[in-house]
Amino acid sequence: MRDRIYIKDLKDNVGKEIIIAGWVDVRRDQGKMVFFDMRDMTGRVQCVALPSRAEVIEKAKKIRPEWVLKITGLVNKRPPKNVKAGVLNGEVELEVTGVEVLAEAEPLPFDMSEAGYNLELTTELDNRALVLRHPKVQAVFKVQETIIDSFRQFMKQNMFFEFQSPSITPAVAEGGSEVFKIDYFDKKAFLTQSPQLYKQIVMTAFERVFSVNKIFRAEPSATTRHLTEVVSLDAEMAFIDGWEDVRDMAEGTVKFILEKIKEKNAGELVLLKAELPVMIEKTPTFSLQEAQQKIFDNFARDVRGEKDLNPQDERELCEIVKKETGSDFVFVYGYPTIKKPFYVYPNPKNPEFNEGMDLLCRGLEWLSGGRRINKYDQLMEHVKLWKMDPQKIKMFLEAFKYGVPPEGGFAFGAERITMQLLGLKNIREACMFPRDMERIDERLSE
Ligand code: AMO
């Protein structure tokens, strides 16, 4: 539509007659006048139909939410008492001189106005296509876009090469049963749980690599923080001096993402009443054993010697660190080697524990990573110990036959980080089309 201007630009056109196009948000009749808000991809504006324009008022009385209109109108300054400071178009309104209906809409199944909108998550997901039009829902995905975009930007700034990882794989990289088996012609294959093995292969050729790819996990539980299909932001880097280099790169990545959100999404953060987590100059780091000791000292709960942190441990550790340092983030490293995937590097001084790490924030794991085994013989020992079929990961093993520098990497889920950053209660709110045990678009029970 060539003659249209965007709603965000109305304030620069005071006194002019212009054309906008978009959707009707709400209509309010006041005496003989009709007010309605119009919305396009850049914002909203209040439109006024005056009784002196008979044809306009006639049409305005018919319009309903979500009708698509092309509006001709005069951009007027609002009377001083009606000015809404700090809001887009808070100082102007559009006096409608012409209305063209481009599309009508069925009556809405629920109130979509900003004030009235308060849906249960299930209703929201059952009506995803319509609900995506709501500014609060859009705000979540605008922040998510910044997260993915700034991850890419930071990786590229640091000389990481972007590659595309496959989604069909012959082997299970992360172990466990959380994997979808698929019929692959007359054979069996899997949906990729993680681009782990592929990012390591590509790293052996390109040094620093990253990918933004879908991963699939057959999570049998219906928790508020797990999906079966996730956007995974993955990085892998060669020539590290130790796992701490990987930690620092992960910390730098998250810091950059937070800065970009502050810069680009101030409006969305206000709309969602979200407060970004605090990342201090140097994020505190504890070994698993130190973390467990802290929980014992602060909460008199003895989890020392456990193989991992459980959800309560994660919450308590984050609480302690917040109180002690002001940081919402904490790194935990050094998990029992045998409990983690075969590729994680065992600590040479104490091989029972590995050099894998997690980044926790506000009581939940955000990101995992660490140093990997880079020597072929050691890798083969682990392949045997972990009872893996070397034939199934032949391509991965081949890469490590031919000289690989010390290396490591990390990964995090775009939905998990969106949820945590915005303080959402359920990861499904941070995924446009969430897949879980109970839903693939429609509820599976139906
Ligand atoms: P891990 O299995 O810990 O590590 O996953 C890394 C990150 O991915 C996200 N994530 C999920 N988000 C939502 N729903 C899920 N079911 C889900 N599973 C994982 C989380 C998590 O921190 N290969 C390693 C990473 C590495 O070492 O580089 C891996 O996959 O944010």
Coordinates of N, CA and C in Angstrom, one line a residue, residues 58-212:
E58 N -21.3 7.2 10.2 CA -22.1 6.1 9.8 C -21.3 4.8 9.8
K59 N -20.2 4.9 9.1 CA -19.3 3.7 9.0 C -18.7 3.4 10.3
A60 N -18.2 4.4 11.1 CA -17.5 4.2 12.4 C -18.4 3.4 13.3
K61 N -19.7 3.7 13.2 CA -20.6 3.0 14.2 C -20.7 1.5 13.9
K62 N -20.3 1.1 12.7 CA -20.4 -0.4 12.4 C -19.1 -1.2 12.7
I63 N -18.0 -0.5 12.8 CA -16.8 -1.2 12.9 C -16.6 -1.9 14.3
R64 N -15.9 -3.1 14.2 CA -15.7 -3.9 15.4 C -14.3 -4.3 15.5
P65 N -13.9 -4.7 16.7 CA -12.4 -5.1 16.9 C -12.0 -6.1 15.9
E66 N -10.7 -5.8 15.4 CA -10.0 -6.6 14.4 C -10.5 -6.5 13.0
W67 N -11.4 -5.6 12.8 CA -11.7 -5.2 11.4 C -10.4 -4.5 10.8
V68 N -10.2 -4.7 9.5 CA -9.0 -4.1 8.9 C -9.5 -2.9 8.1
L69 N -8.9 -1.7 8.4 CA -9.4 -0.5 7.8 C -8.2 0.3 7.2
K70 N -8.6 1.0 6.1 CA -7.7 2.1 5.6 C -8.4 3.4 6.0
I71 N -7.7 4.2 6.7 CA -8.3 5.4 7.3 C -7.5 6.6 6.7
T72 N -8.3 7.6 6.3 CA -7.8 8.9 5.9 C -8.1 9.8 7.1
G73 N -7.2 10.6 7.5 CA -7.5 11.5 8.6 C -6.5 12.6 8.8
L74 N -7.0 13.6 9.6 CA -6.1 14.7 9.9 C -5.4 14.5 11.3
V75 N -4.1 14.7 11.3 CA -3.4 14.5 12.5 C -3.5 15.8 13.4
N76 N -4.2 15.6 14.5 CA -4.4 16.8 15.4 C -3.7 16.6 16.7
K77 N -3.3 17.8 17.2 CA -2.7 17.7 18.6 C -3.9 17.5 19.5
R78 N -3.7 16.7 20.6 CA -4.7 16.4 21.5 C -4.9 17.7 22.4
P79 N -6.1 17.9 22.9 CA -6.3 19.0 23.9 C -5.3 18.7 25.1
P80 N -4.7 19.7 25.7 CA -3.7 19.5 26.8 C -4.2 18.5 27.9
K81 N -5.5 18.6 28.2 CA -5.9 17.7 29.3 C -6.0 16.3 28.9
N82 N -6.0 16.0 27.6 CA -6.0 14.6 27.2 C -4.7 14.0 26.8
V83 N -3.6 14.8 26.9 CA -2.3 14.4 26.5 C -1.8 13.2 27.5
K84 N -1.3 12.1 26.8 CA -0.8 11.0 27.6 C 0.7 11.0 27.5
A85 N 1.4 11.6 28.4 CA 2.9 11.7 28.3 C 3.6 10.4 28.3
G86 N 4.6 10.3 27.5 CA 5.4 9.1 27.5 C 4.9 7.9 26.7
V87 N 3.7 8.1 26.1 CA 3.0 7.0 25.3 C 3.1 7.4 23.8
L88 N 3.4 6.4 23.0 CA 3.4 6.7 21.5 C 2.1 7.3 21.1
N89 N 2.1 8.4 20.4 CA 0.9 9.1 20.0 C 0.1 9.6 21.1
G90 N 0.7 9.8 22.3 CA 0.0 10.3 23.5 C -0.4 11.8 23.3
E91 N 0.3 12.4 22.3 CA 0.1 13.9 22.1 C -0.8 14.2 20.9
V92 N -1.0 13.1 20.1 CA -1.8 13.4 18.9 C -3.0 12.4 18.8
E93 N -3.9 12.7 17.9 CA -5.0 11.8 17.6 C -5.4 12.1 16.1
L94 N -6.1 11.1 15.6 CA -6.5 11.2 14.2 C -7.9 11.5 14.0
E95 N -8.2 12.7 13.4 CA -9.6 13.0 13.1 C -10.0 12.4 11.7
V96 N -10.9 11.4 11.8 CA -11.1 10.6 10.6 C -11.9 11.3 9.5
T97 N -11.4 11.3 8.3 CA -12.1 12.0 7.2 C -12.6 11.0 6.2
G98 N -12.1 9.7 6.3 CA -12.5 8.7 5.4 C -12.2 7.3 5.9
V99 N -13.2 6.4 5.7 CA -12.9 5.0 6.2 C -13.2 4.0 5.0
E100 N -12.2 3.1 4.8 CA -12.4 2.1 3.8 C -12.2 0.7 4.6
V101 N -13.2 -0.1 4.5 CA -13.1 -1.4 5.2 C -12.4 -2.4 4.3
L102 N -11.2 -2.9 4.7 CA -10.5 -3.8 3.9 C -10.9 -5.3 4.2
A103 N -11.2 -5.5 5.4 CA -11.7 -6.9 5.8 C -12.5 -6.8 7.1
E104 N -13.5 -7.5 7.2 CA -14.3 -7.6 8.4 C -13.8 -8.8 9.3
A105 N -14.2 -8.8 10.6 CA -13.7 -9.9 11.4 C -15.0 -10.5 12.2
E106 N -14.8 -11.8 12.5 CA -15.9 -12.4 13.3 C -15.9 -11.8 14.7
P107 N -17.0 -11.8 15.4 CA -16.9 -11.4 16.8 C -15.8 -12.1 17.6
L108 N -15.1 -11.4 18.5 CA -14.0 -12.1 19.2 C -14.5 -13.0 20.3
P109 N -13.8 -14.1 20.5 CA -14.3 -15.0 21.6 C -14.1 -14.5 23.0
F110 N -13.2 -13.5 23.1 CA -12.9 -12.9 24.5 C -12.4 -11.5 24.3
D111 N -12.3 -10.8 25.4 CA -11.9 -9.4 25.4 C -10.4 -9.3 25.0
M112 N -10.0 -8.7 23.9 CA -8.6 -8.6 23.5 C -8.1 -7.2 23.8
S113 N -8.9 -6.3 24.5 CA -8.4 -5.0 24.7 C -7.3 -5.1 25.8
E114 N -6.4 -4.1 25.8 CA -5.2 -4.2 26.7 C -5.7 -4.3 28.2
A115 N -6.7 -3.5 28.5 CA -7.1 -3.6 29.9 C -7.8 -4.9 30.3
G116 N -8.6 -5.4 29.3 CA -9.5 -6.5 29.6 C -8.8 -7.9 29.4
Y117 N -7.6 -7.8 28.8 CA -7.0 -9.1 28.4 C -6.3 -9.8 29.6
N118 N -6.8 -10.9 30.0 CA -6.3 -11.7 31.1 C -6.6 -13.1 31.0
L119 N -5.9 -13.8 30.1 CA -6.3 -15.2 29.7 C -5.6 -16.2 30.5
E120 N -6.2 -17.3 30.7 CA -5.5 -18.5 31.2 C -4.6 -19.0 30.1
L121 N -3.5 -19.6 30.5 CA -2.5 -20.0 29.5 C -3.1 -21.0 28.5
T122 N -4.0 -21.9 29.0 CA -4.6 -22.9 28.1 C -5.4 -22.2 27.0
T123 N -6.2 -21.2 27.4 CA -7.1 -20.5 26.5 C -6.2 -19.7 25.5
E124 N -5.1 -19.2 26.0 CA -4.2 -18.4 25.2 C -3.6 -19.4 24.1
L125 N -3.2 -20.6 24.5 CA -2.6 -21.5 23.5 C -3.6 -22.1 22.6
D126 N -4.9 -22.3 23.1 CA -5.9 -22.8 22.2 C -6.3 -21.8 21.1
N127 N -6.0 -20.5 21.4 CA -6.4 -19.4 20.5 C -5.1 -18.7 20.0
R128 N -4.0 -19.4 19.8 CA -2.8 -18.8 19.5 C -2.8 -17.8 18.4
A129 N -3.5 -18.2 17.3 CA -3.4 -17.3 16.1 C -4.0 -15.9 16.4
L130 N -5.1 -15.9 17.2 CA -5.7 -14.6 17.5 C -4.9 -13.8 18.5
V131 N -4.5 -14.6 19.6 CA -3.8 -14.0 20.7 C -2.4 -13.3 20.3
L132 N -1.8 -13.8 19.2 CA -0.6 -13.3 18.8 C -0.7 -11.8 18.4
R133 N -1.9 -11.3 18.3 CA -2.1 -9.9 17.9 C -2.1 -9.0 19.1
H134 N -2.1 -9.6 20.3 CA -2.1 -8.8 21.5 C -0.7 -8.2 21.8
P135 N -0.6 -6.9 22.1 CA 0.7 -6.3 22.4 C 1.6 -7.0 23.4
K136 N 0.9 -7.5 24.5 CA 1.7 -8.1 25.6 C 2.3 -9.4 25.1
V137 N 1.6 -10.1 24.3 CA 2.1 -11.4 23.7 C 3.2 -11.1 22.7
Q138 N 2.9 -10.1 21.9 CA 4.0 -9.7 20.9 C 5.2 -9.2 21.6
A139 N 5.1 -8.6 22.8 CA 6.3 -8.0 23.5 C 7.2 -9.2 23.8
V140 N 6.6 -10.3 24.3 CA 7.5 -11.5 24.6 C 8.3 -11.9 23.4
F141 N 7.7 -12.0 22.3 CA 8.4 -12.5 21.1 C 9.3 -11.4 20.5
K142 N 9.1 -10.2 20.8 CA 10.0 -9.1 20.3 C 11.3 -9.2 21.2
V143 N 11.1 -9.5 22.5 CA 12.3 -9.7 23.3 C 13.1 -11.0 22.8
Q144 N 12.3 -12.0 22.5 CA 13.0 -13.3 22.1 C 13.7 -13.0 20.8
E145 N 13.2 -12.2 19.9 CA 13.9 -11.9 18.7 C 15.2 -11.2 19.0
T146 N 15.2 -10.3 19.9 CA 16.5 -9.6 20.3 C 17.5 -10.6 20.9
I147 N 17.0 -11.6 21.7 CA 17.9 -12.6 22.3 C 18.6 -13.4 21.1
I148 N 17.8 -13.9 20.2 CA 18.4 -14.7 19.1 C 19.3 -13.8 18.2
D149 N 18.9 -12.7 17.9 CA 19.6 -11.8 17.1 C 20.9 -11.3 17.7
S150 N 20.9 -11.0 19.0 CA 22.1 -10.5 19.7 C 23.1 -11.7 20.0
F151 N 22.5 -12.9 20.1 CA 23.4 -14.1 20.2 C 24.3 -14.2 19.0
R152 N 23.6 -14.1 17.8 CA 24.2 -14.2 16.5 C 25.3 -13.1 16.4
Q153 N 24.9 -11.9 16.8 CA 25.7 -10.7 16.6 C 27.0 -10.9 17.5
F154 N 26.8 -11.3 18.7 CA 28.0 -11.5 19.6 C 28.9 -12.6 19.1
M155 N 28.3 -13.6 18.6 CA 29.1 -14.7 18.1 C 30.0 -14.2 16.9
K156 N 29.3 -13.5 16.0 CA 30.0 -13.1 14.8 C 31.1 -12.1 15.2
Q157 N 30.8 -11.2 16.2 CA 31.8 -10.2 16.6 C 33.1 -11.0 17.1
N158 N 32.9 -12.2 17.7 CA 34.0 -12.9 18.3 C 34.5 -14.0 17.3
M159 N 34.3 -13.8 16.1 CA 34.8 -14.7 15.0 C 34.3 -16.1 15.0
F160 N 33.1 -16.3 15.5 CA 32.4 -17.6 15.4 C 31.7 -17.7 14.1
F161 N 31.8 -18.9 13.5 CA 31.3 -19.2 12.2 C 29.9 -19.9 12.3
E162 N 28.9 -19.4 11.6 CA 27.6 -20.0 11.8 C 27.4 -21.2 10.8
F163 N 26.9 -22.3 11.4 CA 26.6 -23.5 10.5 C 25.2 -24.0 10.8
Q164 N 24.7 -24.8 9.9 CA 23.4 -25.4 10.1 C 23.6 -26.9 10.5
S165 N 23.0 -27.2 11.6 CA 23.1 -28.6 12.1 C 21.9 -29.4 11.6
P166 N 22.1 -30.7 11.4 CA 21.0 -31.5 11.0 C 20.0 -31.8 12.1
S167 N 18.8 -32.1 11.7 CA 17.8 -32.5 12.7 C 17.5 -34.0 12.8
I168 N 18.1 -34.7 11.8 CA 17.9 -36.2 11.8 C 19.3 -36.8 12.1
T169 N 19.4 -37.7 13.0 CA 20.7 -38.2 13.4 C 20.6 -39.7 13.7
P170 N 21.8 -40.4 13.4 CA 21.8 -41.8 13.7 C 22.0 -42.2 15.1
A171 N 22.4 -41.2 16.0 CA 22.9 -41.6 17.3 C 22.3 -40.6 18.3
V172 N 22.4 -41.0 19.6 CA 21.9 -40.2 20.7 C 23.2 -39.6 21.4
A173 N 23.2 -38.2 21.3 CA 24.5 -37.6 21.8 C 24.4 -37.4 23.3
E174 N 23.3 -36.9 23.8 CA 23.3 -36.5 25.3 C 23.0 -37.7 26.2
G175 N 22.6 -38.9 25.6 CA 22.3 -40.0 26.5 C 20.9 -39.9 27.0
G176 N 20.5 -40.9 27.8 CA 19.2 -40.9 28.4 C 18.1 -41.3 27.4
S177 N 16.9 -41.3 27.9 CA 15.8 -41.8 27.1 C 15.0 -40.7 26.4
E178 N 15.4 -39.4 26.6 CA 14.6 -38.3 26.2 C 14.8 -38.0 24.7
V179 N 14.6 -39.0 23.9 CA 14.8 -38.9 22.5 C 13.7 -39.4 21.6
F180 N 13.4 -38.7 20.6 CA 12.3 -39.2 19.7 C 12.9 -40.1 18.6
K181 N 12.4 -41.3 18.6 CA 12.8 -42.2 17.5 C 11.9 -42.0 16.3
I182 N 12.5 -42.0 15.1 CA 11.6 -41.8 13.9 C 11.8 -43.0 12.9
D183 N 10.8 -43.2 12.2 CA 10.9 -44.2 11.1 C 11.6 -43.5 9.9
Y184 N 12.7 -44.0 9.6 CA 13.5 -43.4 8.5 C 13.5 -44.4 7.3
F185 N 12.6 -44.3 6.4 CA 12.4 -45.4 5.4 C 12.3 -46.7 6.1
D186 N 13.1 -47.7 5.8 CA 13.0 -49.0 6.5 C 13.9 -49.1 7.7
K187 N 14.5 -47.9 8.1 CA 15.5 -47.9 9.2 C 14.9 -47.1 10.4
K188 N 15.7 -47.1 11.5 CA 15.3 -46.2 12.6 C 16.3 -45.0 12.7
A189 N 15.9 -43.9 13.1 CA 16.8 -42.8 13.3 C 16.2 -42.0 14.5
F190 N 16.9 -40.8 14.8 CA 16.4 -40.0 15.9 C 16.3 -38.6 15.5
L191 N 15.5 -37.8 16.2 CA 15.5 -36.4 16.1 C 16.6 -35.9 17.0
T192 N 17.4 -34.9 16.5 CA 18.6 -34.4 17.3 C 18.2 -33.8 18.6
Q193 N 18.8 -34.3 19.7 CA 18.6 -33.8 21.0 C 19.4 -32.5 21.2
S194 N 20.5 -32.5 20.5 CA 21.5 -31.3 20.6 C 22.4 -31.4 19.4
P195 N 22.8 -30.2 18.9 CA 23.8 -30.3 17.8 C 25.2 -30.6 18.3
Q196 N 25.3 -31.1 19.5 CA 26.6 -31.3 20.2 C 27.7 -31.9 19.3
L197 N 27.4 -33.1 18.8 CA 28.4 -33.8 18.0 C 28.8 -33.1 16.7
Y198 N 27.8 -32.4 16.1 CA 28.0 -31.7 14.9 C 28.8 -30.4 15.1
K199 N 28.5 -29.7 16.2 CA 29.2 -28.5 16.5 C 30.7 -28.8 16.8
Q200 N 30.9 -30.0 17.4 CA 32.3 -30.3 17.7 C 33.0 -30.7 16.4
I201 N 32.3 -31.4 15.5 CA 32.9 -31.8 14.2 C 33.3 -30.5 13.5
V202 N 32.4 -29.6 13.4 CA 32.6 -28.3 12.6 C 33.7 -27.5 13.2
M203 N 33.7 -27.5 14.6 CA 34.8 -26.7 15.3 C 36.2 -27.3 14.9
T204 N 36.3 -28.6 14.7 CA 37.6 -29.1 14.4 C 38.1 -28.6 13.0
A205 N 37.2 -28.0 12.2 CA 37.6 -27.5 10.9 C 37.6 -25.9 10.9
F206 N 36.7 -25.3 11.7 CA 36.5 -23.8 11.7 C 36.9 -23.1 12.9
E207 N 37.4 -23.8 13.9 CA 37.9 -23.3 15.2 C 36.7 -22.8 16.1
R208 N 36.0 -21.7 15.6 CA 34.9 -21.2 16.5 C 33.6 -21.3 15.7
V209 N 32.6 -22.0 16.2 CA 31.4 -22.2 15.5 C 30.2 -21.9 16.3
F210 N 29.1 -21.6 15.7 CA 27.8 -21.5 16.4 C 26.7 -21.9 15.5
S211 N 25.5 -22.2 16.2 CA 24.3 -22.6 15.4 C 23.1 -22.1 16.2
V212 N 22.1 -21.8 15.4 CA 20.7 -21.5 16.0 C 19.8 -22.6 15.4

